PDB file of C-alpha atoms in Angstrom:
ATOM      1  CA  UNK A 198     -16.759  28.794  41.626  1.00 61.00           C
ATOM      2  CA  UNK A 199     -19.855  27.180  40.240  1.00 91.00           C
ATOM      3  CA  UNK A 200     -21.296  30.061  37.930  1.00 87.00           C
ATOM      4  CA  UNK A 201     -24.555  28.440  37.125  1.00 88.00           C
ATOM      5  CA  UNK A 202     -25.349  28.223  40.892  1.00 91.00           C
ATOM      6  CA  UNK A 203     -24.085  31.996  41.700  1.00 85.00           C
ATOM      7  CA  UNK A 204     -26.083  33.149  38.698  1.00 92.00           C
ATOM      8  CA  UNK A 205     -29.299  34.213  40.338  1.00 93.00           C
ATOM      9  CA  UNK A 206     -27.446  36.318  42.952  1.00 92.00           C
ATOM     10  CA  UNK A 207     -24.504  37.536  40.991  1.00 92.00           C
ATOM     11  CA  UNK A 208     -25.583  41.093  40.336  1.00 92.00           C
ATOM     12  CA  UNK A 209     -26.187  41.792  44.266  1.00 94.00           C
ATOM     13  CA  UNK A 210     -22.383  42.242  45.001  1.00 94.00           C
ATOM     14  CA  UNK A 211     -21.572  46.201  45.211  1.00 97.00           C
ATOM     15  CA  UNK A 212     -18.405  45.255  44.341  1.00 96.00           C
ATOM     16  CA  UNK A 213     -19.192  43.825  40.831  1.00 94.00           C
ATOM     17  CA  UNK A 214     -21.722  46.692  40.093  1.00 96.00           C
ATOM     18  CA  UNK A 215     -19.206  49.293  40.977  1.00 97.00           C
ATOM     19  CA  UNK A 216     -16.736  47.452  38.057  1.00 95.00           C
ATOM     20  CA  UNK A 217     -19.064  47.289  35.963  1.00 95.00           C
ATOM     21  CA  UNK A 218     -20.048  50.754  36.376  1.00 97.00           C
ATOM     22  CA  UNK A 219     -16.762  52.141  36.509  1.00 97.00           C
ATOM     23  CA  UNK A 220     -15.348  49.990  33.312  1.00 96.00           C
ATOM     24  CA  UNK A 221     -18.841  51.143  31.277  1.00 97.00           C
ATOM     25  CA  UNK A 222     -17.862  54.691  32.153  1.00 98.00           C
ATOM     26  CA  UNK A 223     -14.448  54.181  30.323  1.00 97.00           C
ATOM     27  CA  UNK A 224     -16.009  52.476  27.430  1.00 97.00           C
ATOM     28  CA  UNK A 225     -18.668  54.775  26.568  1.00 98.00           C
ATOM     29  CA  UNK A 226     -16.507  57.814  25.457  1.00 98.00           C
ATOM     30  CA  UNK A 227     -14.301  54.991  23.531  1.00 97.00           C
ATOM     31  CA  UNK A 228     -17.694  53.839  21.793  1.00 98.00           C
ATOM     32  CA  UNK A 229     -18.648  57.434  20.876  1.00 98.00           C
ATOM     33  CA  UNK A 230     -15.383  58.600  19.653  1.00 98.00           C
ATOM     34  CA  UNK A 231     -15.012  55.599  17.307  1.00 98.00           C
ATOM     35  CA  UNK A 232     -18.385  55.721  16.584  1.00 98.00           C
ATOM     36  CA  UNK A 233     -18.916  51.791  17.232  1.00 98.00           C
ATOM     37  CA  UNK A 234     -21.811  50.079  16.548  1.00 98.00           C
ATOM     38  CA  UNK A 235     -21.468  46.464  17.840  1.00 98.00           C
ATOM     39  CA  UNK A 236     -20.041  44.776  21.020  1.00 97.00           C
ATOM     40  CA  UNK A 237     -19.105  41.223  21.851  1.00 93.00           C
ATOM     41  CA  UNK A 238     -19.068  40.830  25.915  1.00 95.00           C
ATOM     42  CA  UNK A 239     -16.857  37.740  26.084  1.00 91.00           C
ATOM     43  CA  UNK A 240     -17.749  36.173  29.565  1.00 90.00           C
ATOM     44  CA  UNK A 241     -20.496  38.208  30.206  1.00 94.00           C
ATOM     45  CA  UNK A 242     -22.095  36.306  32.957  1.00 93.00           C
ATOM     46  CA  UNK A 243     -25.536  38.160  33.617  1.00 96.00           C
ATOM     47  CA  UNK A 244     -24.917  40.868  31.215  1.00 96.00           C
ATOM     48  CA  UNK A 245     -24.672  43.403  34.135  1.00 96.00           C
ATOM     49  CA  UNK A 246     -21.746  45.140  32.243  1.00 97.00           C
ATOM     50  CA  UNK A 247     -23.390  45.486  28.772  1.00 97.00           C
ATOM     51  CA  UNK A 248     -26.594  46.743  30.746  1.00 96.00           C
ATOM     52  CA  UNK A 249     -24.631  50.049  30.817  1.00 96.00           C
ATOM     53  CA  UNK A 250     -23.892  49.871  27.090  1.00 98.00           C
ATOM     54  CA  UNK A 251     -27.325  49.325  25.470  1.00 97.00           C
ATOM     55  CA  UNK A 252     -27.812  53.191  24.612  1.00 96.00           C
ATOM     56  CA  UNK A 253     -24.317  53.652  22.791  1.00 96.00           C
ATOM     57  CA  UNK A 254     -24.005  50.363  21.271  1.00 98.00           C
ATOM     58  CA  UNK A 255     -26.775  49.709  18.203  1.00 98.00           C
ATOM     59  CA  UNK A 256     -26.095  45.652  18.794  1.00 98.00           C
ATOM     60  CA  UNK A 257     -25.020  43.557  21.991  1.00 98.00           C
ATOM     61  CA  UNK A 258     -23.685  40.355  21.888  1.00 96.00           C
ATOM     62  CA  UNK A 259     -23.429  38.273  25.352  1.00 96.00           C
ATOM     63  CA  UNK A 260     -21.549  35.248  25.343  1.00 93.00           C
ATOM     64  CA  UNK A 261     -20.967  33.071  28.080  1.00 94.00           C
ATOM     65  CA  UNK A 262     -20.385  28.963  28.669  1.00 92.00           C
ATOM     66  CA  UNK A 263     -22.842  29.168  32.042  1.00 93.00           C
ATOM     67  CA  UNK A 264     -25.927  28.363  31.233  1.00 96.00           C
ATOM     68  CA  UNK A 265     -27.227  29.745  34.774  1.00 96.00           C
ATOM     69  CA  UNK A 266     -25.828  33.027  33.814  1.00 94.00           C
ATOM     70  CA  UNK A 267     -27.271  33.014  30.435  1.00 97.00           C
ATOM     71  CA  UNK A 268     -30.493  32.294  31.825  1.00 97.00           C
ATOM     72  CA  UNK A 269     -30.174  35.422  34.008  1.00 97.00           C
ATOM     73  CA  UNK A 270     -28.828  37.398  31.138  1.00 97.00           C
ATOM     74  CA  UNK A 271     -32.021  36.442  29.329  1.00 98.00           C
ATOM     75  CA  UNK A 272     -34.226  37.537  32.287  1.00 97.00           C
ATOM     76  CA  UNK A 273     -32.728  40.697  32.487  1.00 96.00           C
ATOM     77  CA  UNK A 274     -32.652  41.698  28.940  1.00 96.00           C
ATOM     78  CA  UNK A 275     -36.479  40.729  28.931  1.00 97.00           C
ATOM     79  CA  UNK A 276     -37.119  42.774  31.889  1.00 96.00           C
ATOM     80  CA  UNK A 277     -35.541  45.851  30.348  1.00 94.00           C
ATOM     81  CA  UNK A 278     -37.028  45.516  27.384  1.00 95.00           C
ATOM     82  CA  UNK A 279     -33.051  45.545  25.740  1.00 95.00           C
ATOM     83  CA  UNK A 280     -33.930  44.313  22.505  1.00 95.00           C
ATOM     84  CA  UNK A 281     -30.476  45.280  21.097  1.00 98.00           C
ATOM     85  CA  UNK A 282     -29.118  42.614  23.197  1.00 98.00           C
ATOM     86  CA  UNK A 283     -28.788  38.847  22.109  1.00 97.00           C
ATOM     87  CA  UNK A 284     -27.236  35.924  23.892  1.00 97.00           C
ATOM     88  CA  UNK A 285     -25.477  32.977  23.172  1.00 94.00           C
ATOM     89  CA  UNK A 286     -24.322  30.072  25.618  1.00 95.00           C
ATOM     90  CA  UNK A 287     -21.166  28.549  24.068  1.00 88.00           C
ATOM     91  CA  UNK A 288     -17.519  28.623  23.915  1.00 83.00           C
ATOM     92  CA  UNK A 289     -17.144  30.655  21.292  1.00 76.00           C
ATOM     93  CA  UNK A 290     -13.025  29.696  21.470  1.00 78.00           C
ATOM     94  CA  UNK A 291     -13.936  26.245  20.325  1.00 80.00           C
ATOM     95  CA  UNK A 292     -17.136  27.333  18.249  1.00 79.00           C
ATOM     96  CA  UNK A 293     -16.540  30.694  16.948  1.00 77.00           C
ATOM     97  CA  UNK A 294     -19.454  33.010  15.790  1.00 79.00           C
ATOM     98  CA  UNK A 295     -19.160  34.022  12.151  1.00 84.00           C
ATOM     99  CA  UNK A 296     -19.355  37.665  12.906  1.00 87.00           C
ATOM    100  CA  UNK A 297     -17.346  40.559  13.174  1.00 90.00           C
ATOM    101  CA  UNK A 298     -17.544  43.624  16.124  1.00 92.00           C
ATOM    102  CA  UNK A 299     -16.494  47.029  16.556  1.00 95.00           C
ATOM    103  CA  UNK A 300     -15.779  46.218  20.258  1.00 94.00           C
ATOM    104  CA  UNK A 301     -14.825  43.186  21.993  1.00 90.00           C
ATOM    105  CA  UNK A 302     -15.119  43.377  25.920  1.00 94.00           C
ATOM    106  CA  UNK A 303     -14.795  41.336  28.870  1.00 90.00           C
ATOM    107  CA  UNK A 304     -14.436  42.055  32.565  1.00 87.00           C
ATOM    108  CA  UNK A 305     -13.325  39.324  35.135  1.00 80.00           C
ATOM    109  CA  UNK A 306     -13.054  36.025  32.682  1.00 73.00           C
ATOM    110  CA  UNK A 307      -9.778  35.909  30.910  1.00 68.00           C
ATOM    111  CA  UNK A 308      -8.606  34.485  34.238  1.00 72.00           C
ATOM    112  CA  UNK A 309     -10.589  31.591  33.458  1.00 74.00           C
ATOM    113  CA  UNK A 310      -9.130  30.883  29.960  1.00 73.00           C
ATOM    114  CA  UNK A 311      -6.318  28.226  29.596  1.00 79.00           C
ATOM    115  CA  UNK A 312      -4.735  29.601  26.716  1.00 78.00           C
ATOM    116  CA  UNK A 313      -5.386  33.475  26.610  1.00 74.00           C
ATOM    117  CA  UNK A 314      -2.730  34.190  23.782  1.00 80.00           C
ATOM    118  CA  UNK A 315      -4.826  31.358  21.975  1.00 73.00           C
ATOM    119  CA  UNK A 316      -7.893  33.372  22.986  1.00 73.00           C
ATOM    120  CA  UNK A 317      -6.652  36.809  21.665  1.00 74.00           C
ATOM    121  CA  UNK A 318      -5.326  35.327  18.600  1.00 76.00           C
ATOM    122  CA  UNK A 319      -8.650  33.917  17.755  1.00 73.00           C
ATOM    123  CA  UNK A 320     -10.487  37.124  18.820  1.00 72.00           C
ATOM    124  CA  UNK A 321      -8.209  39.337  16.360  1.00 71.00           C
ATOM    125  CA  UNK A 322      -7.110  36.927  13.915  1.00 63.00           C
TER     126      UNK A 322
END
């Protein structure tokens, strides 16, 4: 799939919207019960999932390797006035962010990672 080209219409998929709402509804009670403040959305695409979490996390970081997806995420963040979301267009498996997060979440991205075990070790190592 060519993610840069798909980015402009990515959020239009009803199935994708429903997946994001469903996962957000599962994550919100976990975030609240554990008083988590920060989240990293790995393979964030346009940030559709993270938008649902802006009211319960103080800081959200979106990371994706697709410039088109991050461009759409930034546009959406600006439209929403969501000043607690930041974006990075980079491969954090080869260029890690020098930060720690209370919550790492991902949706429909790990199957694109060649070394999932290595990725999980990098996340939690």
